XYZ file of C-alpha atoms in Angstrom:
321
model
C 343.911 58.395 196.276
C 343.718 59.645 199.880
C 346.886 61.002 201.503
C 346.862 58.247 204.094
C 346.961 55.659 201.311
C 349.697 57.558 199.481
C 351.930 57.611 202.543
C 351.494 53.860 203.041
C 352.251 53.245 199.385
C 355.446 55.286 199.604
C 356.704 53.097 202.428
C 355.899 49.873 200.606
C 357.550 51.132 197.425
C 360.728 51.960 199.318
C 360.742 48.485 200.826
C 360.588 46.965 197.353
C 363.373 49.249 196.184
C 365.499 48.100 199.097
C 364.932 44.437 198.314
C 365.765 44.987 194.647
C 368.962 46.843 195.520
C 370.085 44.036 197.823
C 369.595 41.420 195.128
C 371.355 43.518 192.499
C 374.254 44.260 194.831
C 374.772 40.588 195.575
C 375.179 39.728 191.896
C 378.478 41.548 191.615
C 379.699 41.057 195.174
C 382.998 39.633 193.954
C 383.826 42.970 192.306
C 383.346 44.956 195.500
C 386.051 46.238 197.811
C 383.954 46.883 200.926
C 380.971 44.962 202.280
C 378.860 47.302 204.414
C 375.800 46.176 206.344
C 372.923 48.488 207.265
C 370.370 47.416 209.854
C 367.204 49.497 209.368
C 364.472 49.290 211.971
C 361.528 49.451 209.537
C 360.742 50.439 205.971
C 357.052 51.330 206.216
C 357.290 54.755 207.889
C 357.689 57.593 205.330
C 360.812 58.983 207.020
C 362.392 55.517 207.079
C 361.473 55.005 203.435
C 363.290 58.248 202.593
C 366.194 57.124 204.789
C 366.608 54.005 202.628
C 366.277 55.957 199.385
C 369.025 58.317 200.550
C 371.460 55.559 201.470
C 370.746 53.661 198.248
C 371.340 56.805 196.188
C 374.683 57.332 197.933
C 375.650 53.677 197.484
C 375.044 54.014 193.743
C 377.901 56.545 193.656
C 380.362 53.996 195.103
C 380.873 50.954 192.856
C 383.448 49.651 195.305
C 380.763 49.094 197.958
C 378.429 46.137 198.397
C 375.594 47.440 200.567
C 373.476 44.891 202.450
C 370.262 46.331 203.907
C 368.094 44.467 206.403
C 364.597 45.350 207.619
C 363.907 44.908 211.319
C 360.156 45.031 210.631
C 359.742 47.379 213.617
C 360.662 44.574 216.055
C 363.674 44.778 218.369
C 364.204 40.999 218.363
C 364.169 40.894 214.542
C 366.659 43.750 214.331
C 368.959 42.049 216.838
C 368.863 38.895 214.712
C 369.613 40.969 211.600
C 372.701 42.503 213.189
C 373.882 39.095 214.410
C 373.577 37.842 210.839
C 375.571 40.800 209.499
C 378.285 40.060 212.068
C 378.415 36.452 210.863
C 378.777 37.748 207.292
C 381.880 39.607 208.502
C 380.869 42.960 207.065
C 383.665 45.533 206.876
C 381.466 48.139 208.568
C 378.059 48.118 210.244
C 375.500 50.915 210.075
C 372.593 50.549 212.487
C 369.540 52.669 213.261
C 368.042 51.117 216.403
C 364.368 50.679 217.184
C 365.231 50.928 220.879
C 368.443 52.218 222.389
C 368.707 49.628 225.170
C 367.435 46.749 223.065
C 370.174 47.098 220.428
C 373.072 47.933 222.757
C 374.083 44.324 223.407
C 374.310 43.253 219.780
C 376.051 46.499 218.801
C 378.630 45.692 221.472
C 379.017 42.233 219.910
C 379.883 43.890 216.591
C 382.346 46.207 218.306
C 383.957 43.234 220.084
C 384.252 41.534 216.679
C 386.361 44.542 215.557
C 383.683 45.769 213.151
C 383.484 49.577 212.986
C 379.946 50.582 213.949
C 378.168 53.723 212.774
C 375.034 54.465 214.778
C 372.428 56.444 212.842
C 369.528 58.534 214.154
C 368.951 56.787 217.506
C 371.822 56.146 219.863
C 372.704 53.066 221.896
C 373.834 52.785 225.500
C 377.543 52.503 224.818
C 380.146 54.963 223.598
C 382.395 52.338 222.019
C 380.953 52.770 218.523
C 382.999 54.476 215.813
C 380.605 57.323 215.092
C 377.082 58.645 215.633
C 375.351 60.491 212.771
C 371.993 62.154 213.320
C 370.044 65.261 214.106
C 370.063 67.033 217.455
C 366.629 66.046 218.710
C 366.819 68.231 221.773
C 367.667 71.246 219.605
C 364.738 70.434 217.299
C 362.475 70.071 220.331
C 363.599 73.470 221.583
C 362.807 75.034 218.205
C 359.348 73.447 218.276
C 358.768 74.603 221.863
C 359.843 78.145 221.083
C 357.459 78.272 218.127
C 354.628 76.787 220.204
C 355.058 79.582 222.740
C 354.914 82.089 219.897
C 351.725 80.530 218.500
C 350.073 80.559 221.922
C 350.619 84.252 222.587
C 354.330 84.844 222.985
C 356.893 84.713 225.758
C 355.411 85.551 229.156
C 351.862 85.589 227.754
C 351.456 82.165 226.170
C 348.347 80.265 227.235
C 346.463 77.248 225.969
C 345.836 73.524 226.188
C 348.525 71.365 224.572
C 348.396 67.732 223.480
C 351.818 66.116 223.095
C 352.001 62.784 221.281
C 355.238 60.953 221.970
C 357.201 58.727 219.638
C 358.443 55.414 221.046
C 358.954 55.678 224.794
C 362.048 53.470 224.567
C 363.842 55.767 222.113
C 366.142 58.617 223.051
C 364.878 60.901 220.228
C 361.395 60.909 221.763
C 362.769 61.905 225.171
C 364.987 64.577 223.599
C 362.132 66.022 221.539
C 360.037 66.123 224.702
C 362.742 67.652 226.895
C 363.717 70.303 224.353
C 360.086 71.321 223.809
C 359.421 71.655 227.529
C 362.486 73.835 228.086
C 360.401 76.604 226.522
C 356.800 75.672 227.222
C 357.289 74.855 230.919
C 358.274 78.485 231.540
C 354.761 79.558 230.585
C 352.285 79.085 233.464
C 349.372 79.622 231.074
C 350.170 76.448 229.121
C 348.388 73.312 230.298
C 349.310 69.787 229.161
C 346.341 67.493 228.623
C 348.062 64.111 228.293
C 350.632 62.260 230.365
C 353.233 60.612 228.093
C 350.907 59.122 225.500
C 353.005 57.239 222.942
C 351.920 56.920 219.331
C 355.025 54.828 218.530
C 355.747 57.192 215.600
C 352.610 55.926 213.796
C 349.784 57.941 212.263
C 346.964 55.560 213.194
C 347.985 55.363 216.840
C 348.209 59.159 217.047
C 344.727 59.378 215.515
C 343.339 57.224 218.327
C 345.146 59.209 221.019
C 343.838 62.478 219.620
C 340.304 61.132 219.208
C 340.256 60.321 222.920
C 341.716 63.729 223.812
C 339.029 65.452 221.742
C 336.249 63.527 223.492
C 337.631 64.410 226.912
C 338.535 68.075 226.317
C 336.318 70.800 224.912
C 339.277 73.077 224.189
C 342.581 72.023 222.596
C 344.795 74.781 221.226
C 347.926 73.018 219.982
C 349.169 69.528 219.173
C 352.855 68.662 219.231
C 353.559 65.369 217.491
C 357.069 63.948 217.724
C 356.906 63.305 213.973
C 354.786 64.479 211.048
C 352.732 61.285 210.606
C 351.556 61.530 214.207
C 350.815 65.255 213.909
C 348.841 64.488 210.755
C 347.008 61.627 212.472
C 345.959 64.104 215.173
C 344.848 66.558 212.490
C 342.689 63.892 210.826
C 341.050 63.040 214.161
C 340.244 66.710 214.722
C 338.982 67.102 211.157
C 336.664 64.132 211.556
C 334.831 65.974 214.351
C 335.046 69.421 212.750
C 337.585 70.920 215.176
C 340.760 71.079 213.052
C 340.493 74.841 212.364
C 340.653 75.639 216.096
C 343.946 73.803 216.672
C 347.574 74.350 215.660
C 349.514 71.225 214.663
C 353.323 70.968 214.903
C 355.326 67.984 213.640
C 358.921 66.960 212.992
C 360.654 65.373 209.969
C 359.971 67.857 207.179
C 360.088 65.464 204.229
C 359.174 67.435 201.081
C 356.512 64.960 199.945
C 355.101 64.564 203.450
C 355.502 67.204 206.190
C 356.309 70.106 203.871
C 353.324 69.245 201.668
C 351.084 69.034 204.729
C 352.221 72.497 205.820
C 351.688 73.894 202.319
C 348.173 72.412 202.365
C 347.433 74.077 205.698
C 346.976 70.753 207.469
C 350.048 71.188 209.679
C 350.986 74.593 211.053
C 354.702 73.842 211.012
C 357.270 71.097 210.772
C 360.981 70.963 211.556
C 363.359 69.115 209.264
C 365.031 66.018 210.611
C 367.409 65.072 207.819
C 367.884 61.337 207.339
C 371.471 60.241 208.121
C 371.634 57.548 205.455
C 373.792 59.262 202.849
C 376.116 60.896 205.363
C 376.432 57.705 207.404
C 377.517 55.716 204.363
C 379.961 58.424 203.284
C 381.517 58.408 206.738
C 381.833 54.620 206.798
C 383.600 54.620 203.428
C 385.856 57.427 204.593
C 386.814 55.407 207.687
C 387.411 52.216 205.702
C 389.745 54.152 203.419
C 391.903 55.042 206.410
C 390.679 58.585 207.032
C 389.803 59.937 210.471
C 386.139 60.530 211.341
C 384.581 62.607 214.094
C 382.858 60.859 216.986
C 379.602 62.714 216.315
C 378.138 64.410 213.260
C 375.062 66.546 213.871
C 372.789 67.213 210.919
C 371.066 70.632 210.575
C 367.364 71.468 211.024
C 365.005 74.071 209.549
C 361.601 75.413 210.590
C 359.027 75.085 207.826
C 355.842 77.134 207.879
C 353.360 78.303 205.263
C 355.780 81.122 204.379
C 358.579 78.900 203.063
C 356.850 75.571 202.322
C 355.933 76.433 198.715
C 359.503 77.382 197.848
C 360.860 74.171 199.364
C 358.398 72.131 197.316
C 359.428 74.025 194.205
C 363.118 73.422 194.948
C 362.387 69.701 195.194
C 360.415 69.609 191.964
C 357.076 69.066 193.714
């Protein structure tokens, strides 16, 4: 089976697992102490599939918790409706990972006004009234990617080359942070030229493939691709491979899932990836901690790691892959 098909299958499998867990959890709802709702934006992206697996694994450790997971199907209006439904169910705590920061702010504020503690995961919203934010530091990850890009293109003060940057969703803060952090390093190098102007792949492999295919047709020389996540970096790689130019280009992504980005690096298809740990398990732990009367920090920042050919094999081994 081709890798593209495997990645799609992983997302669909996770979606089925989520549905099964919801049905099983509802059977014994009367035995639960806390009812916690989680509004997920989508279940078909590999990183989101892992996100759900992580939160389900953590929930299995807490028999006192009834976890209700909804799937926004990658639509802001559907996710808003999901959160409204969770509010009506009077959940004890709400976890939400927004598709768009602005688009989910209003309904998150509704939950806050209803005295439901809200834990925002991965992507922030445009209010500070939530209980806690749990996620990676996207600007820090972008800086790490930018610093490595400069190194790959010749080093500080000497870096030169043509760079294609493929954005995630333009309406999401992580995409802007990954862009800004990257450019803090690359913009200092006058020899680096950017070939695209804010082309968004919406975090999706197929859209990144199309963006890269166009870039390849219009530019004889491309030295490096920076995708805001691994699926998009891989989509760009596949576009380059289809025209026989993949060996001339470096590909950098973000997410670092062992069975996705790390494997792609180990295979030599991506040059590097940077881990963006899913906040599912930690977000649920923090919500339970808060519901049990303990204090929680306003922000929890999850760590990152650069993964290259040198350490990819060991990471796969550590994860039994």
